Tab-separated table of C-alpha atoms (C1' of nucleotides) and ligand atoms in Angstrom:
chain	number	residue	atom	x	y	z
A	1	MET	CA	-39.319	19.794	43.930
A	2	SER	CA	-40.312	22.478	41.491
A	3	ARG	CA	-43.925	21.365	41.592
A	4	GLU	CA	-46.217	23.010	44.081
A	5	ASN	CA	-46.288	21.019	47.284
A	6	LYS	CA	-49.766	20.095	48.473
A	7	SER	CA	-49.014	20.513	52.127
A	8	SER	CA	-46.845	23.505	51.546
A	9	ASN	CA	-49.437	26.220	51.586
A	10	ILE	CA	-52.531	24.873	53.220
A	11	ALA	CA	-53.017	28.090	55.109
A	12	PHE	CA	-53.222	29.960	51.833
A	13	ARG	CA	-55.732	27.604	50.233
A	14	LYS	CA	-59.414	27.005	50.762
A	15	HIS	CA	-60.067	23.737	52.488
A	16	ASP	CA	-62.510	22.011	54.792
A	17	HIS	CA	-60.963	23.305	57.932
A	18	ARG	CA	-63.483	21.653	60.223
A	19	ARG	CA	-62.252	18.359	58.955
A	20	CYS	CA	-58.634	19.531	58.994
A	21	GLN	CA	-59.027	20.408	62.659
A	22	ARG	CA	-60.491	17.038	63.546
A	23	GLN	CA	-57.751	15.222	61.724
A	24	LEU	CA	-54.966	17.181	63.376
A	25	LEU	CA	-56.420	16.680	66.829
A	26	SER	CA	-56.808	13.012	66.138
A	27	ALA	CA	-53.232	12.813	64.908
A	28	ALA	CA	-52.097	14.507	68.098
A	29	ARG	CA	-53.931	11.933	70.191
A	30	GLN	CA	-52.296	9.227	68.162
A	31	VAL	CA	-48.844	10.686	68.658
A	32	CYS	CA	-49.313	10.930	72.400
A	33	GLU	CA	-50.698	7.442	72.672
A	34	THR	CA	-47.790	6.033	70.726
A	35	ARG	CA	-45.294	7.877	72.887
A	36	LYS	CA	-47.089	7.071	76.141
A	37	LEU	CA	-47.671	10.735	76.825
A	38	ARG	CA	-50.674	12.392	78.338
A	39	LEU	CA	-52.605	14.790	76.181
A	40	THR	CA	-54.318	16.213	79.220
A	41	SER	CA	-57.341	18.449	78.950
A	42	ARG	CA	-55.278	21.595	79.430
A	43	ARG	CA	-52.873	20.557	76.726
A	44	ARG	CA	-55.684	19.566	74.435
A	45	GLN	CA	-57.448	22.841	75.159
A	46	VAL	CA	-54.384	24.853	74.193
A	47	LEU	CA	-53.846	22.740	71.111
A	48	GLU	CA	-57.470	23.208	70.107
A	49	ILE	CA	-57.163	26.954	70.405
A	50	LEU	CA	-54.235	26.828	68.023
A	51	LEU	CA	-56.024	24.390	65.745
A	52	ALA	CA	-58.938	26.769	65.398
A	53	SER	CA	-56.987	28.585	62.709
A	54	HIS	CA	-53.746	28.302	60.818
A	55	GLN	CA	-52.656	31.616	62.231
A	56	PRO	CA	-50.037	32.098	64.893
A	57	LEU	CA	-51.141	33.190	68.343
A	58	GLY	CA	-49.186	34.783	71.140
A	59	ALA	CA	-49.100	33.028	74.496
A	60	TYR	CA	-51.222	35.781	75.963
A	61	ASP	CA	-53.770	35.483	73.181
A	62	ILE	CA	-54.124	31.845	74.113
A	63	LEU	CA	-54.310	32.780	77.753
A	64	ALA	CA	-57.118	35.225	76.995
A	65	GLU	CA	-58.933	32.550	75.063
A	66	LEU	CA	-58.620	30.152	77.978
A	67	ASN	CA	-59.938	32.736	80.358
A	68	ARG	CA	-62.823	33.467	78.034
A	69	ALA	CA	-63.712	29.793	78.062
A	70	ALA	CA	-63.184	29.283	81.769
A	71	ASP	CA	-66.023	30.717	83.735
A	72	ALA	CA	-64.727	31.935	87.026
A	73	GLU	CA	-61.181	30.626	87.227
A	74	ARG	CA	-58.359	33.012	86.543
A	75	ILE	CA	-55.777	31.143	84.531
A	76	ALA	CA	-52.195	32.358	84.791
A	77	PRO	CA	-49.317	32.469	82.285
A	78	PRO	CA	-47.333	29.469	83.499
A	79	ILE	CA	-50.220	27.185	82.661
A	80	VAL	CA	-50.178	28.284	79.056
A	81	TYR	CA	-46.412	28.226	78.753
A	82	ARG	CA	-46.242	24.732	80.164
A	83	ALA	CA	-48.803	23.387	77.770
A	84	LEU	CA	-47.012	25.124	74.903
A	85	GLU	CA	-43.719	23.637	76.014
A	86	PHE	CA	-45.171	20.155	75.930
A	87	LEU	CA	-46.733	20.657	72.510
A	88	LEU	CA	-43.511	22.149	71.160
A	89	VAL	CA	-41.344	19.323	72.373
A	90	GLU	CA	-43.673	16.784	70.827
A	91	GLY	CA	-43.734	18.680	67.554
A	92	LEU	CA	-47.476	19.273	67.669
A	93	ILE	CA	-46.953	23.001	67.389
A	94	HIS	CA	-44.156	25.325	66.333
A	95	ARG	CA	-42.870	28.585	67.627
A	96	ILE	CA	-42.528	31.482	65.234
A	97	GLU	CA	-39.487	33.226	66.642
A	98	SER	CA	-39.856	36.394	64.661
A	99	ARG	CA	-43.354	36.869	66.073
A	100	ASN	CA	-43.112	35.451	69.561
A	101	ALA	CA	-46.032	33.322	68.568
A	102	PHE	CA	-47.137	29.735	68.275
A	103	ILE	CA	-48.837	27.841	65.499
A	104	SER	CA	-50.149	24.328	65.100
A	105	CYS	CA	-48.069	21.967	63.020
A	106	VAL	CA	-49.736	20.785	59.842
A	107	HIS	CA	-48.140	17.352	59.940
A	108	PRO	CA	-47.748	16.386	63.563
A	109	GLY	CA	-45.391	13.609	64.416
A	110	HIS	CA	-43.182	14.122	61.392
A	111	GLN	CA	-40.315	15.572	63.403
A	112	CYS	CA	-40.162	18.038	60.562
A	113	ALA	CA	-37.647	20.809	60.116
A	114	ALA	CA	-40.403	23.328	59.669
A	115	GLN	CA	-40.019	26.425	57.590
A	116	PHE	CA	-42.509	29.231	57.364
A	117	LEU	CA	-43.759	31.755	54.883
A	118	ILE	CA	-45.351	34.604	56.779
A	119	CYS	CA	-47.564	37.103	54.991
A	120	ARG	CA	-47.197	40.515	56.578
A	121	ASP	CA	-50.480	41.598	55.069
A	122	CYS	CA	-53.005	38.892	55.942
A	123	GLU	CA	-50.841	37.459	58.742
A	124	GLN	CA	-51.304	33.959	57.431
A	125	VAL	CA	-48.479	31.526	57.863
A	126	ALA	CA	-47.704	28.633	55.566
A	127	GLU	CA	-45.594	25.795	56.851
A	128	ILE	CA	-43.494	24.356	54.096
A	129	GLU	CA	-41.851	20.998	54.200
A	130	ASN	CA	-38.071	21.090	54.393
A	131	GLY	CA	-37.241	22.309	50.933
A	132	ASP	CA	-33.628	23.335	50.791
A	133	SER	CA	-30.837	21.186	52.283
A	134	GLY	CA	-28.132	23.309	50.727
A	135	LEU	CA	-28.387	25.162	53.977
A	136	LEU	CA	-27.838	22.256	56.300
A	137	ALA	CA	-25.251	20.855	53.927
A	138	GLN	CA	-23.318	24.083	54.254
A	139	ALA	CA	-23.441	23.873	58.036
A	140	ASP	CA	-22.277	20.300	57.877
A	141	ASN	CA	-19.473	21.346	55.585
A	142	ILE	CA	-17.851	23.452	58.285
A	143	GLY	CA	-18.370	20.785	60.912
A	144	PHE	CA	-21.358	22.346	62.589
A	145	ALA	CA	-23.709	19.793	64.171
A	146	VAL	CA	-27.200	21.064	63.548
A	147	ASP	CA	-29.745	20.874	66.311
A	148	HIS	CA	-32.611	22.994	65.198
A	149	ALA	CA	-33.240	25.284	62.269
A	150	VAL	CA	-35.361	28.398	62.385
A	151	VAL	CA	-36.467	29.455	58.936
A	152	GLU	CA	-39.032	32.211	58.741
A	153	ILE	CA	-39.606	34.110	55.559
A	154	THR	CA	-41.669	37.252	55.689
A	155	GLY	CA	-43.287	38.811	52.653
A	156	VAL	CA	-46.594	39.064	50.841
A	157	CYS	CA	-48.563	36.025	49.781
A	158	ALA	CA	-49.890	35.607	46.254
A	159	GLN	CA	-53.453	36.399	47.255
A	160	CYS	CA	-52.573	39.627	49.024
A	161	GLN	CA	-50.495	40.722	46.053
A	162	LYS	CA	-53.538	40.343	43.829
A	163	HIS	CA	-55.743	42.370	46.151
A	164	GLY	CA	-53.632	45.398	45.415
A	165	GLU	CA	-52.174	46.762	48.706
B	1	MET	CA	-19.809	26.374	47.120
B	2	SER	CA	-18.574	23.225	48.754
B	3	ARG	CA	-15.341	24.928	49.750
B	4	GLU	CA	-15.183	26.605	53.121
B	5	ASN	CA	-16.233	30.222	52.778
B	6	LYS	CA	-13.756	32.705	54.200
B	7	SER	CA	-16.349	35.071	55.589
B	8	SER	CA	-18.624	32.266	56.627
B	9	ASN	CA	-17.262	31.509	60.011
B	10	ILE	CA	-15.129	34.387	61.111
B	11	ALA	CA	-16.511	34.118	64.594
B	12	PHE	CA	-15.210	30.589	64.832
B	13	ARG	CA	-11.733	31.404	63.571
B	14	LYS	CA	-8.781	33.145	65.107
B	15	HIS	CA	-8.240	36.551	63.590
B	16	ASP	CA	-6.877	39.985	64.364
B	17	HIS	CA	-10.054	41.247	65.883
B	18	ARG	CA	-8.658	44.643	66.765
B	19	ARG	CA	-8.170	45.224	63.095
B	20	CYS	CA	-11.499	43.581	62.233
B	21	GLN	CA	-13.209	46.010	64.579
B	22	ARG	CA	-11.538	49.042	63.049
B	23	GLN	CA	-12.420	47.921	59.570
B	24	LEU	CA	-16.062	47.316	60.381
B	25	LEU	CA	-16.431	50.668	62.083
B	26	SER	CA	-14.797	52.348	59.167
B	27	ALA	CA	-17.088	50.532	56.752
B	28	ALA	CA	-20.069	51.712	58.809
B	29	ARG	CA	-18.886	55.301	58.567
B	30	GLN	CA	-18.514	54.847	54.841
B	31	VAL	CA	-22.021	53.446	54.480
B	32	CYS	CA	-23.533	56.328	56.419
B	33	GLU	CA	-21.588	58.912	54.511
B	34	THR	CA	-22.671	57.436	51.201
B	35	ARG	CA	-26.295	57.358	52.293
B	36	LYS	CA	-26.194	60.822	53.847
B	37	LEU	CA	-27.004	59.400	57.242
B	38	ARG	CA	-25.702	60.446	60.596
B	39	LEU	CA	-23.681	57.911	62.522
B	40	THR	CA	-24.140	59.912	65.707
B	41	SER	CA	-22.118	59.259	68.796
B	42	ARG	CA	-24.887	57.253	70.420
B	43	ARG	CA	-25.273	55.101	67.342
B	44	ARG	CA	-21.553	54.669	67.038
B	45	GLN	CA	-21.327	53.844	70.714
B	46	VAL	CA	-23.926	51.097	70.392
B	47	LEU	CA	-22.283	49.778	67.259
B	48	GLU	CA	-18.909	49.741	68.986
B	49	ILE	CA	-20.311	47.740	71.848
B	50	LEU	CA	-21.528	45.168	69.357
B	51	LEU	CA	-18.280	45.284	67.424
B	52	ALA	CA	-16.337	44.462	70.552
B	53	SER	CA	-17.109	40.813	69.931
B	54	HIS	CA	-18.774	38.623	67.372
B	55	GLN	CA	-21.260	37.520	69.964
B	56	PRO	CA	-24.875	38.555	70.129
B	57	LEU	CA	-25.941	40.900	72.920
B	58	GLY	CA	-29.358	41.617	74.324
B	59	ALA	CA	-30.627	45.185	74.260
B	60	TYR	CA	-30.322	45.313	78.010
B	61	ASP	CA	-26.758	44.043	77.906
B	62	ILE	CA	-25.955	46.947	75.644
B	63	LEU	CA	-27.849	49.263	77.931
B	64	ALA	CA	-25.808	48.053	80.882
B	65	GLU	CA	-22.635	48.598	78.930
B	66	LEU	CA	-23.685	52.139	78.096
B	67	ASN	CA	-24.482	52.854	81.696
B	68	ARG	CA	-21.140	51.435	82.748
B	69	ALA	CA	-19.424	53.805	80.342
B	70	ALA	CA	-21.576	56.807	81.179
B	71	ASP	CA	-20.583	58.300	84.468
B	72	ALA	CA	-23.614	59.803	86.090
B	73	GLU	CA	-26.310	59.727	83.432
B	74	ARG	CA	-28.930	57.050	83.608
B	75	ILE	CA	-29.550	55.830	80.107
B	76	ALA	CA	-32.972	54.352	79.391
B	77	PRO	CA	-34.136	51.563	77.074
B	78	PRO	CA	-35.580	53.672	74.248
B	79	ILE	CA	-32.168	55.132	73.580
B	80	VAL	CA	-30.720	51.725	72.939
B	81	TYR	CA	-33.667	50.485	70.939
B	82	ARG	CA	-33.583	53.532	68.706
B	83	ALA	CA	-29.921	53.168	67.965
B	84	LEU	CA	-30.452	49.467	67.285
B	85	GLU	CA	-33.330	50.272	64.962
B	86	PHE	CA	-31.154	52.611	62.948
B	87	LEU	CA	-28.322	50.114	62.715
B	88	LEU	CA	-30.713	47.332	61.752
B	89	VAL	CA	-32.358	49.301	58.998
B	90	GLU	CA	-28.986	50.191	57.548
B	91	GLY	CA	-27.827	46.608	57.740
B	92	LEU	CA	-24.951	47.374	60.061
B	93	ILE	CA	-26.223	44.871	62.588
B	94	HIS	CA	-28.638	41.951	62.595
B	95	ARG	CA	-31.228	40.736	65.016
B	96	ILE	CA	-31.097	37.128	66.141
B	97	GLU	CA	-34.780	36.391	66.566
B	98	SER	CA	-34.352	33.141	68.400
B	99	ARG	CA	-32.254	34.907	71.040
B	100	ASN	CA	-33.791	38.353	71.233
B	101	ALA	CA	-30.325	39.606	70.603
B	102	PHE	CA	-28.310	41.736	68.253
B	103	ILE	CA	-25.034	41.151	66.500
B	104	SER	CA	-22.809	43.211	64.260
B	105	CYS	CA	-22.891	42.404	60.577
B	106	VAL	CA	-19.623	41.071	59.190
B	107	HIS	CA	-20.073	42.680	55.815
B	108	PRO	CA	-21.933	45.929	56.326
B	109	GLY	CA	-23.588	47.540	53.381
B	110	HIS	CA	-24.035	44.297	51.470
B	111	GLN	CA	-27.799	44.222	51.974
B	112	CYS	CA	-27.181	40.576	52.689
B	113	ALA	CA	-29.768	37.934	53.433
B	114	ALA	CA	-27.925	36.910	56.547
B	115	GLN	CA	-28.042	33.432	57.918
B	116	PHE	CA	-26.637	32.324	61.223
B	117	LEU	CA	-25.058	29.305	62.796
B	118	ILE	CA	-25.430	29.567	66.543
B	119	CYS	CA	-23.407	27.355	68.841
B	120	ARG	CA	-25.423	26.558	71.935
B	121	ASP	CA	-22.248	25.638	73.766
B	122	CYS	CA	-19.846	28.544	73.258
B	123	GLU	CA	-22.631	30.924	72.212
B	124	GLN	CA	-20.663	32.057	69.205
B	125	VAL	CA	-22.560	33.025	66.115
B	126	ALA	CA	-21.280	32.699	62.576
B	127	GLU	CA	-22.894	34.736	59.882
B	128	ILE	CA	-22.904	32.863	56.623
B	129	GLU	CA	-23.405	34.445	53.267
B	130	ASN	CA	-26.638	33.521	51.546
B	131	GLY	CA	-25.984	29.906	50.695
B	132	ASP	CA	-29.276	28.328	49.763
B	133	SER	CA	-31.574	29.802	47.116
B	134	GLY	CA	-33.681	26.665	46.905
B	135	LEU	CA	-35.555	28.199	49.769
B	136	LEU	CA	-36.369	31.505	48.176
B	137	ALA	CA	-36.969	29.763	44.875
B	138	GLN	CA	-39.604	27.654	46.561
B	139	ALA	CA	-41.311	30.736	47.968
B	140	ASP	CA	-41.216	32.313	44.559
B	141	ASN	CA	-42.718	29.194	43.100
B	142	ILE	CA	-45.953	29.648	45.012
B	143	GLY	CA	-46.079	33.353	44.240
B	144	PHE	CA	-44.845	34.557	47.601
B	145	ALA	CA	-42.993	37.885	47.406
B	146	VAL	CA	-40.134	37.618	49.865
B	147	ASP	CA	-39.316	40.561	52.057
B	148	HIS	CA	-36.977	39.269	54.661
B	149	ALA	CA	-35.644	35.855	55.596
B	150	VAL	CA	-34.793	34.742	59.088
B	151	VAL	CA	-32.473	31.770	59.071
B	152	GLU	CA	-31.002	30.745	62.393
B	153	ILE	CA	-29.471	27.353	62.860
B	154	THR	CA	-28.675	26.211	66.356
B	155	GLY	CA	-26.270	23.414	67.128
B	156	VAL	CA	-22.713	22.777	68.228
B	157	CYS	CA	-19.736	24.217	66.417
B	158	ALA	CA	-16.794	22.094	65.326
B	159	GLN	CA	-14.551	23.391	68.083
B	160	CYS	CA	-17.018	22.656	70.862
B	161	GLN	CA	-17.575	19.163	69.491
B	162	LYS	CA	-13.857	18.482	69.807
B	163	HIS	CA	-13.713	19.748	73.383
B	164	GLY	CA	-15.915	16.845	74.435
B	165	GLU	CA	-19.136	18.234	75.926
C	1	DG	C1'	-53.152	3.023	100.114
C	2	DA	C1'	-48.352	4.838	100.650
C	3	DA	C1'	-44.653	6.606	97.824
C	4	DG	C1'	-43.017	8.476	93.774
C	5	DT	C1'	-43.913	11.085	89.802
C	6	DT	C1'	-46.164	14.164	86.738
C	7	DA	C1'	-49.145	17.814	85.851
C	8	DC	C1'	-51.529	21.793	87.461
C	9	DG	C1'	-52.351	26.022	90.119
C	10	DT	C1'	-50.730	30.500	92.284
C	11	DT	C1'	-47.952	34.370	93.308
C	12	DA	C1'	-44.503	37.146	92.287
C	13	DT	C1'	-41.150	38.951	89.312
C	14	DA	C1'	-37.812	38.934	85.408
C	15	DA	C1'	-36.736	40.164	80.710
C	16	DT	C1'	-37.837	42.417	76.529
C	17	DA	C1'	-39.939	46.278	74.115
C	18	DT	C1'	-42.670	50.487	73.061
C	19	DA	C1'	-45.875	54.739	73.647
C	20	DA	C1'	-46.006	59.347	74.506
C	21	DC	C1'	-44.179	63.487	75.175
C	22	DA	C1'	-40.293	66.994	76.417
C	23	DT	C1'	-35.793	68.653	75.045
C	24	DT	C1'	-31.789	69.425	72.378
C	25	DA	C1'	-29.112	69.416	68.218
C	26	DT	C1'	-28.880	70.072	63.256
C	27	DG	C1'	-30.054	71.852	58.863
C	28	DT	C1'	-32.380	75.488	55.838
C	29	DC	C1'	-33.510	79.627	54.132
C	30	DG	C1'	-34.613	84.512	54.187
D	1	DC	C1'	-27.702	85.822	62.027
D	2	DG	C1'	-32.410	84.266	63.574
D	3	DA	C1'	-36.762	81.897	62.833
D	4	DC	C1'	-38.416	77.783	61.409
D	5	DA	C1'	-38.521	72.777	60.277
D	6	DT	C1'	-36.600	68.351	61.075
D	7	DA	C1'	-34.111	64.783	63.218
D	8	DA	C1'	-32.125	62.829	67.179
D	9	DT	C1'	-32.011	62.288	71.966
D	10	DG	C1'	-33.735	62.142	76.617
D	11	DT	C1'	-37.457	60.881	80.121
D	12	DT	C1'	-41.323	58.675	82.237
D	13	DA	C1'	-44.361	55.353	82.306
D	14	DT	C1'	-46.171	51.145	80.799
D	15	DA	C1'	-46.944	47.165	77.649
D	16	DT	C1'	-45.658	42.589	76.318
D	17	DT	C1'	-43.466	38.244	76.792
D	18	DA	C1'	-41.622	34.753	79.848
D	19	DT	C1'	-40.006	32.276	84.059
D	20	DA	C1'	-38.837	31.185	89.131
D	21	DA	C1'	-40.407	29.250	93.103
D	22	DC	C1'	-43.349	26.860	95.699
D	23	DG	C1'	-47.682	24.467	96.905
D	24	DT	C1'	-51.568	21.229	95.567
D	25	DA	C1'	-53.855	17.707	93.002
D	26	DA	C1'	-53.855	13.743	89.953
D	27	DC	C1'	-52.175	9.764	88.223
D	28	DT	C1'	-48.965	5.389	88.499
D	29	DT	C1'	-46.874	1.649	90.662
D	30	DC	C1'	-46.184	-1.416	93.857
E	1	ZN	ZN1	-57.090	23.728	58.129
E	2	ZN	ZN1	-51.454	37.431	52.602
E	3	ZN	ZN1	-13.467	40.087	64.397
E	4	ZN	ZN1	-19.141	26.407	70.038
DNA sequence: GAAGTTACGTTATAATATAACATTATGTCG
DNA sequence: CGACATAATGTTATATTATAACGTAACTTC
């Protein structure tokens, strides 16, 4: 618990992202197959756009990306929002409430209570595995039945602190 | 820590809200006086609208309330957003990111790392005093300099669980 | 292959938020 | 006081984010 968590800060570490991408997409396929869900080409396309980086993207950024890819067609917002909704529900992506943005999950299928460290300098976002518990315990203590926890911590990552500012 | 916190769930408990309101407004005045800031009538007006309940309100709800109060004038969004900005910066209110809404702080001037329990049934929001620490400790552990923490837990409050559902 | 269901496409519009600039109020200092 | 600087408010227009409503296409099941 006090040791640095491997999966905790992938976005802040160098890694073979090409491989990372492939693995996450593959995991997503797996999840959908297991759950008898359709990872249609639109959904996959949106997921792939998010998988291209570990940074959060706004729905309209994704939309722009889709329209860049599409040749003539003019894709409209609902298409993006519907794909995002699907991916969210299945836990393949997360929504960053404090940014109105979406980011791919780094361990799809875990049904994780995701928590985020958001660097306001480099804009990178690290997804950390449910660390606390004291929090949910406290909710429980007053008889509150937890549904979903939004935990988003903004600040400056180690790297950006080094680079002056 | 395992005992129910008095200030933790004021929104979920019966209390003399008239008095609560007066006290919070008075505390806000105090804070502004101490900091040599102007709690102008617009700012006070917006704060009072939020103090009327312990529920979160959207900026446009507040705007509507202002326009209801105002007789002829047609108040526009920037006025509300500017007052909200002031109140946020001074910690007199909080923003609920997952709702795009604003709520009055129950202990103004504390510079608190507020955390919220949001009932999706009755829509009440309880502000709980910084309980965890494990969370921020974990951030610290990987050299992340925390600025601001958003913690919003959605679920069903004890009362709403009792009332069936 | 007809019927039911799920996903996609399209149009319009709702809801939330800010940019840019004009005006008014407040404070400061000679 | 009166000129200036500053802070707050007011105004107009527009940007950004998100959804409603309805039609079409694709897949599934029998
Ligand atoms: Zn990667
Ligand atoms: Zn950074
Ligand atoms: Zn009260
Ligand atoms: Zn409730």
